[in-house]
Amino acid sequence: MKTFPKHQQAPAPLTLAEKEAAYEAFLKSKVPPTNECGFTIEPEDVHPSLKPHQRDVVRWAVRLGRAAIFEAFGLGKTRQQLEIARLILKYVEASRKQDELFPFNRALIVAPLGVRQEFISEAKALGLEIWFIRRIEEADATGLYLTNYETIRDGKMDPRQFTVVSLDEAGILRGFGGTKTFREFMRLFEGTATYRFVATATPSPNEYIELLAYAAFLDVMDVGQAKTRFFKRDSTKADKLTLHPHKEREFWLWMASWAIFLQKPSDLGYPDTGYELPELDIHWHELPSDYAEAGEEVSGQRRLVSNSAIGVTHAAREKRNSLPARIAKMMELRAEDPEAHRIIWHDLEAERHAIEKAIPGIATVYGGQRTSQKGEEELEAAITGFSDGTIPELAGKPGMLGQGCNFQRHCAWAIFLGIGFKFNDWIQAVHRILRFLQTRRVRLDLIYTEAEKEIRRELERKWEQHRQLVAKMSAIIREYGLARSAMQLELHRQFGVPRHEATGELFTLINNDSVREAWTMEPQSVHMILTSIPFSTQYEYTPSYHDFGHTDSNEHFWRQMDFLTPELYRMLKPGRVALIHVKDRIVPGGLTGLGFQTVYPFHCDAIEHFSRHGFAYIGMKTIVTDVVRENNQTYRLGWTEQCKDGSRMGVGMPEYLLLFRKPPTDQSNGYADEPVIKTKPDCVCSAHQWLVDENGCGPCEICGAPFGDQEPRTVAFRPNLGIKPGTGYSRSRWQLDAHGFMRSSGNRLLSSQDLRMLPHEKLYKLYRKESLENVYDFEQHVSTAELLESDMRLPVTFMLFPPQSWHPDVWTDITRMLTLNAAQHSKGKEMHLCPMQFDLADRVIRQFTMEGETIFDPFGGIGTVPYRAILQKRRAIACELSHGYWLDSVMYAQNAEAKVNQPTLFDLLEAEQEAVCE
């Protein structure tokens, strides 16, 4: 016979003083130790060959121990990295001999192919020896070593075998497959060497993911934490980030606390002598497009004109179609000075082959050379020869040559055989020759077609934006220099929250720490708790130590919840329910080491947590989400990846509404101390039953209608009469609330052809109706969607035909966009990261409370729960830590209260009647 664990009793309560002391200690434990893990060196310790701005940066970086050096092209990053490594190795060697702290003392600089000779020559100037290695077996226990990114990427060397690691021109990693590969590569280094550095040309300021990856590499802040602290999310695209306007200054100050953005020596107060950029001549060459090759719309209609800005596919087609004309223009430009040193930039392999055919003997570099050591040597020889001036002309892709190569000594002319969407690759290619120490006027020739006008405009727009944001970063350096104290004061997280309160007839909204606020609430004072708790470490809502999202791990998050949940239990009336909105979390493969994404069952831990504090778990509602939108946010459920390996894909992540009940005082019958009483609906008496007595026929014995009156009459509920819809809590509603099923016979299934020409919104509604009214057929479901896909009408940004459910505990009809975020967006205000949907709140408020009762939300956000509670004539109490969110919630609550109290025409007529009577 099975046995079940007994219900866990709530732990014994602490005194208020004990609570305050324990919570204060917990919050103080959140304060991280200083990021500085380096040591202080004096100016005279730095090699005298370094210029003043280089010396200051080296001292700053060594003091931090982990730092990013983002400098304009030509400011001497190579020499600075070597000097940083020398100083740290010297310091560690002394410690190693005294205390044997390290079994080895090695420094590793990871750099792009083609810059080996530059490091070797710079090392000689500092009196250092540096060795290029491809395997750890080639290294001694001590020394300074250089390798390329391919060696690390291919697993030939473990970064953990080095004391110091510095990434030179790390932005080149984007050429290894885009943002995802870039971040996976960076994770190889996380938690490795004690001393870590990034030294690269100033990244494009709007390449936020790249900047956050550097922060993670340096152990400054996790990527996810930084995203939620500073950025808006795009629900349709993973990693498309927009900086919150009100967080802009804070973000750049945070960046400047661990990274220096140096554009010229004067940013640090030194003269710019020798560091003036050369003059620049830009020539745009527009070629006519062949409109016969304009292509077709999705509908099959021919296009009148070509437009490469439509997408990458159209741009590539335009490049292929116009290749002969672009090659001819390139040759025309070359003819102006055939002997000049010149670099030719291209994007496609077909373009490389065309260049090689048009210019016999030209040196070219390409990705295929990276597949063998001999190819790598040929590639490096071509880059070195062009840099040294022995090779006059070189062709390559910006993704390969655009970073780490200095070509300004012999080259001042670049021809772009085409233009593309990747601004960062383009600007890096420009700066191979447009850089400090360039002595000649720089010439750029950019060839494009009429169909690529929009691409040109976009490049020019981003270039101007790049200049503005770089200037903003330079201003911060000029304001604060390299002293962190002033920045740290401005960035320091808050301790304590100034309490604010706003009240109305139906609401009390508090801006405060929910734990501290819960201490002040009376026992057994609320009738229901409805909240969406923070999803552990997933989001950080404020820069406060009180923020539940500012926790180090899932365990750390639940430890903070341990201070709140007992208070929720204490304030809830016996027998009443707490409804907790949660969602499981996706765990990246890089964090688990498994190489694929897994799921952290957050809802299971939530059940365990609330049960441990005395709540009785009584079930959950499942809210189905859109897997297409989810994949656009996470790249976890990709169709292409499923085609490669069907075993990798999991399923969409639904949301859950967990139902917990506080046991009633009298546990003999299970009824709440104050039951949620629902009035049964009125009934309609239409078949009158006349009373018969000695006087003949009398009135209806059910409704009292006079004999002979055939009009239906409304009466109180009777089990043998039909109900009057909308007059009370019906059996129909009970069946849904009580886990029943709803089905109907329906007609036939719609044929696929019936759906073919309908617009998406009608398709969705019709599909849902048919899905719920008929026997489900999986293959019919697939074939219906496939027909739309064959017509190129199946959306890729949302799921048009999600599986529907009859079961009331699986809610497939929650309107995802029906939240207060719609109002926030329309007002230009900050949107909440994960707002609760209106209809989710409406259903449970109606089911579990009565009019006039009190509902509490300890994580009020922008006020969804109070807003919907007020509209249903309940009283709402909510607490919110973010002052901005709290202000928004007050506005929405006031609006809801005004709607509830707004008089109607009937109210006016009634008042007039009362006045007449008086």
mmCIF file of C-alpha atoms in Angstrom, residues 662-776:
data_model
loop_
_atom_site.group_PDB
_atom_site.id
_atom_site.type_symbol
_atom_site.label_atom_id
_atom_site.label_comp_id
_atom_site.label_asym_id
_atom_site.label_seq_id
_atom_site.Cartn_x
_atom_site.Cartn_y
_atom_site.Cartn_z
ATOM 1 C CA LYS A 662 -2.919 27.517 3.477
ATOM 2 C CA PRO A 663 -4.579 24.827 5.602
ATOM 3 C CA PRO A 664 -7.775 26.042 7.328
ATOM 4 C CA THR A 665 -8.018 26.301 11.091
ATOM 5 C CA ASP A 666 -10.669 23.595 11.217
ATOM 6 C CA GLN A 667 -9.232 20.737 9.209
ATOM 7 C CA SER A 668 -12.140 18.373 9.815
ATOM 8 C CA ASN A 669 -13.975 19.355 6.626
ATOM 9 C CA GLY A 670 -11.351 21.305 4.619
ATOM 10 C CA TYR A 671 -13.418 24.491 4.314
ATOM 11 C CA ALA A 672 -11.627 27.833 4.524
ATOM 12 C CA ASP A 673 -12.179 29.947 7.623
ATOM 13 C CA GLU A 674 -13.834 32.430 5.271
ATOM 14 C CA PRO A 675 -15.097 30.308 2.365
ATOM 15 C CA VAL A 676 -15.199 31.689 -1.164
ATOM 16 C CA ILE A 677 -18.959 31.420 -1.529
ATOM 17 C CA LYS A 678 -20.373 31.513 -5.028
ATOM 18 C CA THR A 679 -24.039 32.202 -5.697
ATOM 19 C CA LYS A 680 -25.612 29.693 -8.000
ATOM 20 C CA PRO A 681 -27.305 31.152 -11.067
ATOM 21 C CA ASP A 682 -30.945 32.150 -11.261
ATOM 22 C CA CYS A 683 -33.281 29.817 -13.094
ATOM 23 C CA VAL A 684 -36.069 30.362 -15.586
ATOM 24 C CA CYS A 685 -39.543 28.962 -14.935
ATOM 25 C CA SER A 686 -41.218 28.612 -18.328
ATOM 26 C CA ALA A 687 -43.318 25.456 -17.891
ATOM 27 C CA HIS A 688 -45.504 26.687 -15.061
ATOM 28 C CA GLN A 689 -46.940 24.208 -12.606
ATOM 29 C CA TRP A 690 -50.342 25.547 -11.491
ATOM 30 C CA LEU A 691 -51.587 24.888 -8.013
ATOM 31 C CA VAL A 692 -54.994 23.178 -7.853
ATOM 32 C CA ASP A 693 -57.152 23.671 -4.774
ATOM 33 C CA GLU A 694 -60.804 23.719 -3.848
ATOM 34 C CA ASN A 695 -61.136 27.100 -5.541
ATOM 35 C CA GLY A 696 -59.766 25.870 -8.853
ATOM 36 C CA CYS A 697 -56.383 26.625 -10.453
ATOM 37 C CA GLY A 698 -54.037 28.981 -8.630
ATOM 38 C CA PRO A 699 -50.618 30.525 -9.344
ATOM 39 C CA CYS A 700 -47.516 28.607 -10.417
ATOM 40 C CA GLU A 701 -46.139 26.788 -7.418
ATOM 41 C CA ILE A 702 -42.544 27.508 -8.560
ATOM 42 C CA CYS A 703 -42.559 31.190 -9.547
ATOM 43 C CA GLY A 704 -45.948 32.439 -8.399
ATOM 44 C CA ALA A 705 -47.090 33.468 -11.889
ATOM 45 C CA PRO A 706 -50.890 33.998 -12.047
ATOM 46 C CA PHE A 707 -52.871 31.206 -13.593
ATOM 47 C CA GLY A 708 -52.832 31.405 -17.361
ATOM 48 C CA ASP A 709 -49.764 33.691 -17.545
ATOM 49 C CA GLN A 710 -47.419 32.014 -20.025
ATOM 50 C CA GLU A 711 -44.476 34.496 -19.667
ATOM 51 C CA PRO A 712 -41.270 32.923 -18.271
ATOM 52 C CA ARG A 713 -40.314 34.106 -14.789
ATOM 53 C CA THR A 714 -36.862 34.346 -13.140
ATOM 54 C CA VAL A 715 -36.543 32.499 -9.838
ATOM 55 C CA ALA A 716 -33.808 31.506 -7.423
ATOM 56 C CA PHE A 717 -31.766 28.456 -8.328
ATOM 57 C CA ARG A 718 -33.628 25.166 -8.513
ATOM 58 C CA PRO A 719 -31.880 21.970 -9.633
ATOM 59 C CA ASN A 720 -34.773 20.933 -11.852
ATOM 60 C CA LEU A 721 -34.901 24.178 -13.863
ATOM 61 C CA GLY A 722 -32.732 25.602 -16.606
ATOM 62 C CA ILE A 723 -30.404 28.408 -15.587
ATOM 63 C CA LYS A 724 -30.410 32.008 -16.722
ATOM 64 C CA PRO A 725 -26.890 32.472 -18.201
ATOM 65 C CA GLY A 726 -24.664 35.096 -16.642
ATOM 66 C CA THR A 727 -26.529 35.335 -13.323
ATOM 67 C CA GLY A 728 -24.215 33.285 -11.078
ATOM 68 C CA TYR A 729 -21.623 30.538 -10.772
ATOM 69 C CA SER A 730 -22.859 27.971 -13.255
ATOM 70 C CA ARG A 731 -22.226 24.265 -13.478
ATOM 71 C CA SER A 732 -20.558 24.970 -16.839
ATOM 72 C CA ARG A 733 -17.991 27.263 -15.246
ATOM 73 C CA TRP A 734 -17.480 24.781 -12.416
ATOM 74 C CA GLN A 735 -16.671 22.023 -14.914
ATOM 75 C CA LEU A 736 -13.884 24.159 -16.353
ATOM 76 C CA ASP A 737 -12.608 25.250 -12.950
ATOM 77 C CA ALA A 738 -12.787 21.667 -11.667
ATOM 78 C CA HIS A 739 -10.662 20.046 -14.351
ATOM 79 C CA GLY A 740 -13.466 18.918 -16.652
ATOM 80 C CA PHE A 741 -13.415 18.486 -20.414
ATOM 81 C CA MET A 742 -15.386 20.358 -23.044
ATOM 82 C CA ARG A 743 -16.087 18.837 -26.443
ATOM 83 C CA SER A 744 -18.726 19.104 -29.139
ATOM 84 C CA SER A 745 -19.690 16.892 -32.051
ATOM 85 C CA GLY A 746 -18.916 19.535 -34.674
ATOM 86 C CA ASN A 747 -19.194 19.156 -38.402
ATOM 87 C CA ARG A 748 -16.385 17.949 -40.607
ATOM 88 C CA LEU A 749 -12.738 18.926 -40.462
ATOM 89 C CA LEU A 750 -11.954 21.863 -42.689
ATOM 90 C CA SER A 751 -10.030 20.898 -45.792
ATOM 91 C CA SER A 752 -6.622 22.454 -46.359
ATOM 92 C CA GLN A 753 -7.963 24.187 -49.438
ATOM 93 C CA ASP A 754 -10.593 25.952 -47.312
ATOM 94 C CA LEU A 755 -7.803 27.723 -45.442
ATOM 95 C CA ARG A 756 -5.590 28.619 -48.330
ATOM 96 C CA MET A 757 -6.540 32.231 -49.037
ATOM 97 C CA LEU A 758 -7.712 33.390 -45.599
ATOM 98 C CA PRO A 759 -5.687 36.074 -43.759
ATOM 99 C CA HIS A 760 -3.626 34.895 -40.766
ATOM 100 C CA GLU A 761 -5.913 36.249 -38.057
ATOM 101 C CA LYS A 762 -8.967 34.460 -39.512
ATOM 102 C CA LEU A 763 -6.933 31.306 -40.099
ATOM 103 C CA TYR A 764 -5.924 31.171 -36.443
ATOM 104 C CA LYS A 765 -9.479 31.645 -35.124
ATOM 105 C CA LEU A 766 -10.956 29.129 -37.542
ATOM 106 C CA TYR A 767 -8.226 26.593 -36.824
ATOM 107 C CA ARG A 768 -8.718 26.918 -33.066
ATOM 108 C CA LYS A 769 -12.481 26.416 -33.380
ATOM 109 C CA GLU A 770 -12.113 23.309 -35.545
ATOM 110 C CA SER A 771 -9.324 21.903 -33.376
ATOM 111 C CA LEU A 772 -11.430 22.076 -30.237
ATOM 112 C CA GLU A 773 -14.658 20.796 -31.776
ATOM 113 C CA ASN A 774 -13.365 17.699 -33.573
ATOM 114 C CA VAL A 775 -11.322 14.600 -33.040
ATOM 115 C CA TYR A 776 -7.658 15.576 -33.286
#
